[in-house]
Amino acid sequence: MCGVFGYIGHPSLKLRNGESRLNAAKIVFEGLKTLEYRGYDSWGIAVQVQSPAAAKALAGGQSEKSKLIVEKHIGKISDSDFPLSTFHSSLALGHTRWATHGGVTKANAHPHLDCTGRIAVVHNGIVENFQELKKDLVKKGHKFKSETDTEVIAHLIEQELGVQPIIGVRPLENAVRKAFLKLSGLNAFVILSDSYLIAAKNGSPLVVGILKDAFLIASDPSAIITKTREAIFLEDNQLVSISQKSLNIYDVKSLKKIQPKISHLDWTTTDSKLGKFAYFMLKEIYEQPQVLAKIAANGGQIEKLAKIVKDAHGTFFVACGSASYAALSGTYLFAKIAKKHVNFSIGSEFNYLEDYIDRGSLVIPISQSGESVDVIEPVVRAKKRGAKIFAIVNVYGSTLFRTADYNLLLEAGVEKAVCATKSWTAMVANLIYLAYATVGKANQGRGIIQRTQKAVSKILIPEYINKIRKLSRILTDAKDIYIIGRGLSYPTALEATLKLKEVPYVHSEGFAGGELKHGVIALIEKGTPCIVFAPNDETYDDIISNAIEIKARGGYIIGVSPKTNQVFDFYLPVSDVEVGSVIVNTVPMQLLAYYLALEKGLDPDKPRNLAKSVTVK
Ligand code: GLU
């Protein structure tokens, strides 16, 4: 995961928005905040500092020696004040970390330096062969200061450069290239050295933003879009070398120059300010009716894409986390509505099923960020086997968006809280619509989404919120919560358990109702809370029987259903909206997770150990 943000500006020019010159560290500090969802263990910035006098000299075209300063902090950048205000610079590089190798310490925070302190490196990915590289570098006399895999990159570049001072960009580019070729795994890194930013990538994303008088480099286009719409997406095995005035892209293997392909970022950024809400998670829960209205209005796009699904021989949904549960609900939806068999695989498992994939296959990756490496990697492999890729993503311009032959944008708007709420709703709603459109019944799908929109709005009212708050107080000390559903409510149960695990850290398990008696019922004791989804469909009678079985063993039954039942100890009413129940049943669970987190004094937006976009394996 990790967010990378770099800035290199020409010191003699002002930025378009009138920001004062030579504030690269501040620009990077603010840029990193927009990437915090990618990791928030710790953060750091390297800045090439000039004194005001030096800056003046530089602007006049003279050169004066500058100094590389590194500032690192544990914790969230959004909780920090800007510590570099006294430094003047036109060149800075920063990182917000989600640790893979090495604990969350100041020493392990990026940027990492080589032995001479001239090369600063930030990195997204895992250097899979770092142990052997490190052993060799230590033998050669390099001194390591962190436990990370990343630090080997700085020392490898230093090693490749030899002992001479950096005398120009070519030797540096060459050293970066040689170091990059020694790494195994999926990696993107950026170095700041002398007066250059140089980056190379394989797997993890990097985008360069072009301003009139500066360049930016970041992990994600959303981090640069407020400053520029002109961007270059770096492809795998490309190296970009950026100075104050020029930008060159090379093939990393041959160092042959590549003509940069400039993309125009033409999507509209939606408001991502908290407004009246205490947390983004709550704001995003409340945005769901709006998201559903937008999807219902999206007819033309859905009908066109439905034809691709209809004509495919062998269709595979591939996704992780909440998106995987949305995908699983998609298999039920396509079976029920479109009478079509769609396979489903968790992203990280799809490689082991790829022998099925051929030229007739249609692979449908589903991802909010479009950057989940566990999805991208198998999808790229499927593409090589001749499959067509139809990505369902929220982020325009993301890696999956660019890899795909066809795209369906979720239209959920920016989702900032780490846990999925409105993006889950958008995924399921789009799948409902798509399933109906596949059999020429788009209007029926649209009608269900519109009714679902109304049903969600009915939950987001003060009386209902009070009910949820009451339930969250009942469940504050619960150690385990079980959730059951049948058919379409089974993936709903899985999604609900994920909310309870990731936001208030409650151990929760979701099961298909029929499975309990095959072992799990042994876990039910007096007072064990069990949430039961009982929509008004073919699963109702059987799931109520399962609830009665649990109650007979002392379970405390929380029923989510359009009609109450005497087995329920606590009842959460929801409207009957047919297959839209997947969405409507999830909303009270999102609210429950949120209010349980508040009861426990936790930050619902940034749960421990997590990051929003999972870009490492
Ligand atoms: N492997 C690096 C570290 O642990 C980068 C991790 C990442 O990209 O998430 O610091």
XYZ file of C-alpha atoms and ligand atoms in Angstrom:
627
model
C 0.000 0.000 0.000
C 1.804 3.198 1.029
C 1.359 6.603 -0.563
C 4.169 8.234 -2.474
C 4.226 11.932 -3.364
C 7.054 13.981 -4.889
C 7.353 17.535 -6.157
C 9.995 19.198 -8.272
C 9.457 22.794 -9.288
C 11.373 25.415 -11.094
C 12.319 27.873 -8.360
C 12.030 30.949 -10.535
C 8.353 30.406 -11.305
C 5.209 30.599 -9.264
C 2.577 27.865 -9.180
C -0.624 28.529 -11.083
C -2.682 28.959 -7.934
C -0.321 31.649 -6.700
C 1.287 29.576 -3.936
C 4.630 31.003 -3.065
C 7.717 29.511 -4.670
C 10.090 27.130 -2.953
C 7.564 25.383 -0.734
C 8.056 21.855 -2.054
C 8.020 20.321 1.428
C 4.636 21.910 2.161
C 3.214 20.740 -1.177
C 4.430 17.203 -0.442
C 3.072 17.349 3.122
C -0.379 18.333 1.801
C -0.168 15.828 -1.074
C 0.628 12.993 1.321
C -2.476 13.792 3.355
C -4.596 12.972 0.304
C -2.865 9.583 0.097
C -3.170 8.706 3.762
C -5.874 6.137 3.032
C -3.088 4.023 1.482
C -1.308 3.695 4.833
C -1.088 5.604 8.078
C 1.453 3.845 10.304
C 4.051 6.556 9.881
C 5.174 9.139 7.362
C 8.258 11.018 6.242
C 9.559 13.645 3.850
C 12.976 14.206 2.299
C 13.605 17.759 1.255
C 16.443 19.280 -0.671
C 16.836 22.466 1.315
C 18.160 25.766 0.164
C 18.583 28.866 2.244
C 16.605 31.843 0.947
C 19.895 33.171 -0.398
C 20.587 29.898 -2.159
C 17.096 29.887 -3.600
C 17.598 33.335 -4.974
C 20.850 32.285 -6.510
C 19.223 29.231 -8.081
C 16.419 31.307 -9.536
C 19.054 33.503 -11.128
C 20.544 30.461 -12.728
C 23.554 30.131 -10.462
C 24.105 27.000 -8.510
C 24.649 26.720 -4.813
C 25.013 23.571 -2.750
C 21.798 22.308 -1.208
C 21.237 19.827 1.593
C 19.061 16.738 1.920
C 17.004 16.753 5.116
C 14.766 13.876 6.195
C 11.894 14.293 8.640
C 10.042 11.169 9.873
C 7.119 10.647 12.228
C 5.132 7.767 13.659
C 1.349 8.024 13.323
C -1.072 9.700 10.977
C 0.009 12.639 8.879
C -3.476 14.137 9.259
C -2.832 14.451 13.012
C 0.475 16.270 12.428
C 1.420 19.884 11.996
C 3.737 20.829 9.181
C 7.199 20.502 10.703
C 9.209 21.813 7.780
C 7.866 25.347 7.563
C 11.249 26.989 7.919
C 12.790 25.016 5.067
C 12.832 26.412 1.566
C 13.017 24.062 -1.350
C 11.828 23.283 -4.819
C 12.370 19.548 -4.450
C 10.818 17.152 -1.942
C 9.658 13.553 -1.730
C 7.391 11.946 0.852
C 5.744 8.718 1.906
C 2.921 7.550 4.138
C 3.504 3.961 5.181
C 1.644 0.704 5.645
C 4.397 -1.489 7.040
C 5.104 -4.813 5.402
C 8.701 -5.434 6.466
C 9.836 -4.020 9.782
C 7.732 -2.663 12.632
C 6.119 0.727 12.881
C 9.126 2.724 14.055
C 10.684 6.021 13.095
C 13.732 4.188 11.723
C 11.533 2.075 9.450
C 9.513 5.026 8.147
C 10.427 6.144 4.633
C 12.364 7.886 3.038
C 15.445 5.697 3.487
C 18.943 6.924 2.732
C 22.099 5.349 1.380
C 25.300 5.460 3.458
C 26.320 8.856 2.085
C 22.938 10.485 2.755
C 22.715 11.667 -0.877
C 20.006 9.281 -2.089
C 16.541 9.237 -0.505
C 14.141 6.425 -1.468
C 10.406 5.948 -0.974
C 8.800 2.692 -1.974
C 5.522 0.921 -2.522
C 5.678 -2.844 -2.711
C 7.780 -5.702 -1.405
C 11.360 -6.433 -2.431
C 10.959 -10.179 -2.225
C 14.705 -10.914 -2.445
C 15.734 -8.198 0.041
C 17.388 -10.647 2.464
C 19.963 -11.882 -0.034
C 20.497 -8.369 -1.462
C 21.022 -7.007 2.043
C 23.479 -9.768 2.959
C 25.557 -8.962 -0.090
C 25.448 -5.199 0.525
C 26.438 -5.644 4.196
C 29.393 -7.737 3.024
C 30.374 -4.841 0.790
C 30.376 -2.513 3.803
C 26.949 -0.865 3.627
C 25.461 0.139 6.965
C 21.712 -0.379 7.376
C 19.596 1.701 9.719
C 16.178 0.037 9.331
C 14.586 -3.405 9.148
C 12.757 -2.612 5.912
C 13.134 -4.228 2.534
C 13.083 -0.707 1.065
C 16.470 0.358 2.405
C 18.285 -2.102 0.124
C 17.174 0.047 -2.831
C 19.085 3.108 -1.555
C 22.231 1.058 -0.926
C 21.957 -0.801 -4.230
C 21.853 2.520 -6.110
C 24.807 3.780 -4.080
C 26.678 0.583 -4.881
C 25.921 0.903 -8.582
C 27.051 4.521 -8.596
C 30.421 3.628 -7.180
C 32.359 5.940 -4.958
C 32.368 8.977 -7.257
C 30.174 11.949 -6.468
C 26.967 12.171 -8.500
C 28.053 14.068 -11.570
C 24.909 14.145 -13.618
C 21.685 12.436 -14.314
C 22.933 9.720 -16.675
C 25.076 7.808 -14.146
C 22.257 8.183 -11.618
C 19.616 6.945 -14.080
C 21.814 4.044 -14.943
C 22.392 3.156 -11.299
C 18.630 3.336 -10.580
C 17.947 1.147 -13.575
C 20.520 -1.445 -12.524
C 19.195 -1.475 -8.957
C 15.616 -1.857 -10.207
C 16.567 -4.849 -12.343
C 17.983 -6.608 -9.265
C 14.676 -6.443 -7.357
C 12.136 -9.226 -7.414
C 8.474 -8.729 -6.522
C 6.040 -5.968 -7.403
C 7.644 -2.629 -6.656
C 7.443 1.065 -7.408
C 9.998 3.430 -5.980
C 11.005 7.046 -6.335
C 14.380 8.474 -5.425
C 15.377 12.025 -4.716
C 19.026 12.728 -5.312
C 21.033 15.746 -6.333
C 18.405 17.776 -8.217
C 16.399 14.887 -9.653
C 13.440 12.681 -8.946
C 13.829 9.296 -10.597
C 11.248 6.537 -10.421
C 10.764 3.037 -11.761
C 7.943 0.588 -11.368
C 6.709 -2.923 -11.829
C 3.197 -3.632 -10.542
C 2.543 -0.826 -8.093
C 1.096 2.362 -9.630
C 2.829 5.720 -10.216
C 1.529 8.780 -12.010
C 3.394 11.939 -13.010
C 1.517 15.255 -12.981
C 2.594 18.024 -15.327
C 2.248 21.610 -14.135
C 3.336 24.737 -15.986
C 6.401 25.125 -13.838
C 6.702 21.888 -11.909
C 6.241 18.129 -11.931
C 4.515 15.944 -9.379
C 4.788 12.221 -8.891
C 2.270 10.234 -6.869
C 0.828 6.786 -6.274
C -2.608 7.842 -7.350
C -4.116 10.408 -9.757
C -6.541 11.585 -7.053
C -3.532 13.105 -5.270
C -2.605 15.356 -8.190
C -5.961 16.225 -9.736
C -6.455 19.416 -7.738
C -3.161 20.735 -9.166
C -3.206 19.439 -12.727
C -5.247 17.418 -15.206
C -2.261 16.533 -17.405
C -0.768 13.242 -16.314
C 1.499 10.446 -17.450
C 0.781 6.984 -16.104
C 4.073 5.181 -15.799
C 3.869 1.681 -17.272
C 5.609 -1.374 -15.842
C 9.336 -1.521 -16.528
C 9.551 2.167 -17.317
C 11.853 4.626 -15.623
C 11.079 8.318 -15.393
C 13.753 10.874 -14.720
C 12.569 14.350 -13.768
C 14.596 17.493 -13.349
C 13.358 21.023 -12.730
C 12.847 21.586 -16.430
C 12.595 18.246 -18.159
C 11.075 14.838 -17.976
C 12.350 11.738 -19.755
C 10.895 8.256 -19.816
C 12.998 5.193 -20.629
C 12.507 1.507 -21.059
C 14.160 0.216 -17.911
C 15.849 -2.727 -19.593
C 17.426 -0.908 -22.543
C 17.378 2.707 -21.313
C 15.887 3.549 -24.725
C 13.824 6.751 -24.638
C 10.023 6.406 -24.765
C 7.703 9.148 -25.993
C 5.580 10.107 -22.950
C 1.861 9.485 -23.362
C 0.000 12.363 -21.744
C -3.485 11.557 -20.451
C -6.088 14.139 -19.604
C -7.728 13.409 -16.251
C -11.233 14.407 -17.192
C -13.269 13.051 -14.333
C -14.935 15.379 -11.864
C -13.794 15.247 -8.288
C -16.631 15.093 -5.819
C -16.720 16.907 -2.534
C -14.776 14.947 0.028
C -15.127 17.259 3.013
C -16.693 16.066 6.245
C -19.363 18.772 6.421
C -21.777 18.158 9.300
C -20.522 14.609 9.903
C -18.086 13.558 12.616
C -16.455 10.890 10.451
C -16.234 10.015 6.760
C -17.687 6.571 7.439
C -20.971 8.116 8.631
C -20.966 10.654 5.811
C -20.477 7.886 3.265
C -23.254 5.765 4.805
C -25.572 8.767 4.406
C -24.508 9.263 0.784
C -25.877 5.866 -0.238
C -29.333 7.020 -1.411
C -27.627 9.592 -3.632
C -25.296 6.912 -5.049
C -28.256 4.639 -5.794
C -30.069 7.473 -7.588
C -27.008 8.073 -9.750
C -26.706 4.382 -10.660
C -30.413 4.162 -11.534
C -29.861 7.013 -13.976
C -26.965 5.221 -15.667
C -29.042 3.072 -18.058
C -27.251 3.474 -21.400
C -23.868 2.378 -20.114
C -25.286 -0.702 -18.347
C -27.228 -1.903 -21.374
C -24.177 -1.665 -23.628
C -22.011 -3.570 -21.157
C -24.687 -6.194 -20.525
C -24.247 -7.398 -24.096
C -20.590 -8.224 -23.405
C -21.573 -10.329 -20.397
C -24.336 -12.008 -22.373
C -22.010 -13.034 -25.215
C -19.154 -14.335 -23.018
C -18.344 -18.036 -22.699
C -17.265 -18.430 -19.098
C -17.494 -15.374 -16.878
C -15.416 -14.900 -13.724
C -15.842 -12.325 -10.978
C -12.547 -11.620 -9.200
C -12.370 -9.443 -6.091
C -11.099 -9.086 -2.505
C -12.632 -8.057 0.823
C -16.023 -6.346 0.629
C -15.816 -6.405 -3.173
C -15.480 -10.198 -3.017
C -18.751 -10.425 -1.072
C -20.386 -8.111 -3.621
C -19.024 -10.437 -6.319
C -20.395 -13.477 -4.475
C -23.795 -11.784 -4.351
C -23.318 -11.276 -8.112
C -23.177 -15.045 -8.657
C -26.554 -15.401 -6.890
C -27.988 -12.396 -8.770
C -26.915 -13.685 -12.189
C -28.251 -17.160 -11.414
C -31.570 -15.842 -10.124
C -32.203 -12.993 -12.551
C -30.217 -13.775 -15.702
C -30.181 -17.617 -15.377
C -26.462 -17.352 -16.076
C -23.659 -19.176 -14.313
C -20.914 -16.797 -13.233
C -17.833 -18.108 -11.455
C -16.342 -16.300 -8.514
C -12.863 -16.234 -7.073
C -11.078 -14.276 -4.398
C -8.325 -12.288 -6.119
C -5.385 -13.965 -4.406
C -6.774 -17.435 -5.312
C -7.567 -16.758 -8.950
C -4.069 -17.682 -10.193
C -4.719 -21.235 -9.035
C -7.865 -21.444 -11.181
C -6.446 -19.811 -14.285
C -6.159 -23.058 -16.244
C -9.827 -22.542 -17.115
C -9.178 -19.205 -18.740
C -9.019 -18.925 -22.508
C -9.823 -16.529 -25.331
C -13.577 -16.870 -24.817
C -13.434 -15.995 -21.116
C -14.661 -12.760 -19.629
C -12.972 -11.746 -16.379
C -14.787 -9.139 -14.287
C -12.543 -7.666 -11.585
C -14.471 -5.653 -8.993
C -12.522 -3.141 -6.921
C -13.177 0.241 -5.336
C -9.669 1.603 -5.870
C -8.814 -0.382 -8.991
C -5.393 -0.859 -7.385
C -5.689 -4.100 -5.368
C -2.618 -6.030 -6.362
C -4.310 -9.324 -5.437
C -6.808 -8.583 -8.209
C -4.531 -6.860 -10.729
C -1.937 -9.612 -10.857
C -4.275 -12.508 -11.817
C -6.246 -10.247 -14.155
C -3.093 -9.342 -16.067
C -2.292 -13.060 -16.321
C -5.815 -13.806 -17.568
C -5.436 -11.075 -20.167
C -2.247 -12.736 -21.398
C -4.235 -15.955 -21.811
C -6.574 -14.105 -24.159
C -9.450 -13.313 -21.784
C -11.342 -10.060 -22.149
C -11.336 -7.857 -19.047
C -14.398 -5.935 -17.897
C -13.486 -3.900 -14.810
C -16.039 -2.629 -12.317
C -14.134 0.068 -10.419
C -14.738 3.342 -8.638
C -11.522 5.134 -9.513
C -11.205 6.461 -13.025
C -7.695 6.024 -14.409
C -6.738 3.340 -11.865
C -4.576 0.402 -12.919
C -7.555 -1.939 -13.394
C -9.397 0.763 -15.323
C -6.434 1.085 -17.679
C -5.855 -2.662 -17.951
C -9.453 -3.455 -18.851
C -11.026 -3.762 -22.300
C -14.318 -2.441 -20.882
C -15.110 -0.459 -17.755
C -18.152 0.125 -15.620
C -17.537 2.998 -13.214
C -19.234 2.525 -9.864
C -20.209 6.196 -9.535
C -19.890 6.033 -5.750
C -17.794 9.216 -5.529
C -14.684 9.493 -3.373
C -14.744 7.008 -0.490
C -12.366 8.084 2.248
C -13.137 5.853 5.221
C -11.090 2.659 5.054
C -14.086 0.346 5.292
C -16.331 0.060 2.265
C -19.869 1.366 2.691
C -21.164 3.284 -0.312
C -18.771 1.466 -2.659
C -20.274 -1.881 -1.527
C -23.756 -0.515 -2.191
C -22.648 0.761 -5.606
C -21.102 -2.617 -6.485
C -24.228 -4.575 -5.577
C -26.566 -2.064 -7.252
C -24.560 -2.160 -10.472
C -24.578 -5.967 -10.418
C -28.370 -6.008 -9.916
C -28.778 -3.614 -12.834
C -26.343 -5.562 -15.014
C -28.021 -8.900 -14.291
C -31.419 -7.509 -15.302
C -29.977 -5.745 -18.361
C -28.369 -9.033 -19.509
C -31.844 -10.457 -20.051
C -33.286 -7.263 -21.520
C -35.030 -6.212 -18.287
C -32.990 -3.116 -17.434
C -36.167 -1.223 -16.481
C -37.011 -3.787 -13.829
C -33.461 -3.502 -12.421
C -33.724 0.269 -12.369
C -37.044 0.043 -10.511
C -35.499 -2.148 -7.803
C -32.582 0.256 -7.366
C -34.981 3.181 -7.016
C -37.019 1.315 -4.395
C -33.809 0.343 -2.624
C -32.836 4.012 -2.563
C -36.088 4.867 -0.743
C -35.671 1.926 1.637
C -32.134 3.041 2.580
C -33.365 6.609 3.190
C -35.944 5.197 5.617
C -33.104 3.732 7.706
C -31.160 6.986 7.818
C -33.585 8.784 10.159
C -33.079 9.718 13.835
C -35.546 7.113 15.252
C -33.741 4.299 13.435
C -30.313 5.603 14.454
C -31.507 5.575 18.096
C -32.470 1.915 17.706
C -29.011 1.115 16.335
C -27.343 3.047 19.154
C -29.404 1.047 21.659
C -28.271 -2.187 20.012
C -24.655 -1.026 19.991
C -24.867 -0.457 23.779
C -26.303 -3.995 24.218
C -23.438 -5.425 22.158
C -20.538 -3.292 23.457
C -19.029 -6.133 25.473
C -19.881 -8.950 23.057
C -16.806 -11.072 22.350
C -18.275 -12.913 19.361
C -21.179 -12.095 17.077
C -22.503 -14.629 14.571
C -24.427 -13.605 11.480
C -26.492 -15.892 9.275
C -28.294 -15.633 5.978
C -29.299 -17.890 3.123
C -29.084 -17.307 -0.624
C -28.442 -13.653 -1.350
C -28.340 -12.972 2.387
C -25.292 -15.235 2.780
C -22.861 -12.757 1.115
C -24.676 -10.031 3.065
C -23.814 -11.895 6.281
C -20.162 -12.083 5.207
C -20.057 -8.364 4.462
C -21.736 -7.551 7.800
C -19.153 -9.608 9.713
C -16.340 -7.798 7.925
C -17.774 -4.440 9.054
C -17.892 -5.664 12.668
C -14.329 -6.989 12.508
C -12.652 -4.070 10.811
C -14.363 -1.081 12.448
C -15.129 -1.956 16.130
C -12.711 -4.971 16.206
C -15.400 -7.487 17.242
C -14.840 -11.109 16.387
C -17.690 -11.959 14.066
C -18.390 -14.862 11.727
C -20.875 -15.076 8.912
C -22.448 -18.350 7.841
C -24.943 -19.750 5.422
C -27.886 -20.519 7.716
C -27.873 -24.212 6.885
C -24.223 -24.596 7.869
C -24.608 -23.904 11.585
C -25.701 -27.387 12.514
C -22.641 -28.796 10.721
C -20.391 -27.693 13.553
C -20.667 -23.998 14.285
C -23.667 -24.358 16.571
C -21.225 -25.748 19.163
C -20.090 -22.153 19.698
C -23.509 -20.871 20.737
C -23.830 -20.269 24.489
C -26.342 -18.464 26.655
C -26.506 -14.875 25.422
C -24.352 -15.314 22.278
C -25.564 -12.595 19.885
C -26.633 -13.841 16.491
C -27.851 -11.559 13.703
C -30.336 -13.175 11.334
C -31.198 -11.827 7.868
C -34.737 -12.855 7.052
C -35.874 -11.107 3.863
C -39.252 -11.708 2.346
C -37.998 -14.328 -0.134
C -37.624 -18.085 -0.538
C -35.121 -18.204 2.353
C -37.495 -16.849 5.026
C -38.915 -20.050 6.546
C -35.618 -21.910 6.653
C -33.641 -19.025 8.148
C -36.301 -18.570 10.839
C -35.905 -22.302 11.653
C -32.148 -21.732 11.956
C -32.801 -18.781 14.285
C -35.059 -20.993 16.439
C -32.294 -23.633 16.606
C -29.868 -20.985 17.865
C -32.365 -19.603 20.352
C -32.952 -23.112 21.715
C -29.250 -23.088 22.714
C -29.439 -19.719 24.459
C -28.556 -17.409 21.532
C -29.722 -13.762 21.543
C -31.418 -13.218 18.182
C -31.257 -9.909 16.345
C -33.584 -10.082 13.365
C -33.190 -7.922 10.240
C -36.361 -8.389 8.244
C -39.402 -6.683 6.693
C -41.607 -8.533 9.220
C -41.062 -9.182 12.875
C -41.041 -12.698 14.337
C -41.416 -13.981 17.876
C -37.962 -15.542 17.735
C -36.341 -12.088 17.518
C -35.032 -10.654 20.807
C -34.187 -7.431 19.004
C -35.820 -6.376 15.761
C -34.397 -4.143 13.024
C -37.144 -3.512 10.451
C -36.197 -3.038 6.771
C -38.389 -2.600 3.689
C -39.020 -5.436 1.278
C -37.209 -4.545 -1.942
C -36.646 -8.031 -3.435
C -32.982 -8.507 -4.421
C -32.243 -4.978 -3.180
C -32.377 -6.583 0.303
C -28.619 -7.233 -0.057
C -28.114 -3.473 0.213
C -30.935 -2.634 2.584
C -29.880 -5.339 5.081
C -26.265 -4.159 5.038
C -26.987 -0.528 5.960
C -28.070 -1.216 9.595
C -24.906 -3.337 9.936
C -22.725 -0.480 8.682
C -24.371 1.774 11.283
C -23.955 -0.860 13.984
C -20.229 -1.171 13.217
C -19.893 2.613 13.300
C -21.689 3.135 16.608
C -19.957 0.147 18.238
C -16.627 1.736 17.293
C -17.750 5.010 18.872
C -18.867 3.152 22.040
C -15.342 1.748 22.249
C -13.638 5.078 21.586
C -12.201 3.961 18.230
C -11.631 5.959 15.032
C -14.090 4.421 12.519
C -12.336 6.027 9.551
C -8.864 4.607 10.147
C -8.980 1.231 11.865
C -5.702 -0.208 13.111
C -3.476 -2.269 10.776
C -5.481 -1.398 7.669
C -5.164 0.734 4.556
C -7.819 1.456 1.987
C -6.034 0.378 -1.118
C -4.137 -2.906 -0.824
C -1.237 -2.668 -3.241
C 1.020 -5.354 -1.771
C 0.626 -9.122 -1.913
N 7.839 -2.828 2.029
C 7.846 -1.431 2.390
C 7.793 -1.257 3.897
O 7.457 -2.089 4.656
C 6.737 -0.697 1.698
C 5.394 -1.226 2.069
C 4.208 -0.857 1.183
O 4.295 -0.514 0.030
O 3.081 -0.993 1.697
O 8.113 -0.240 4.401
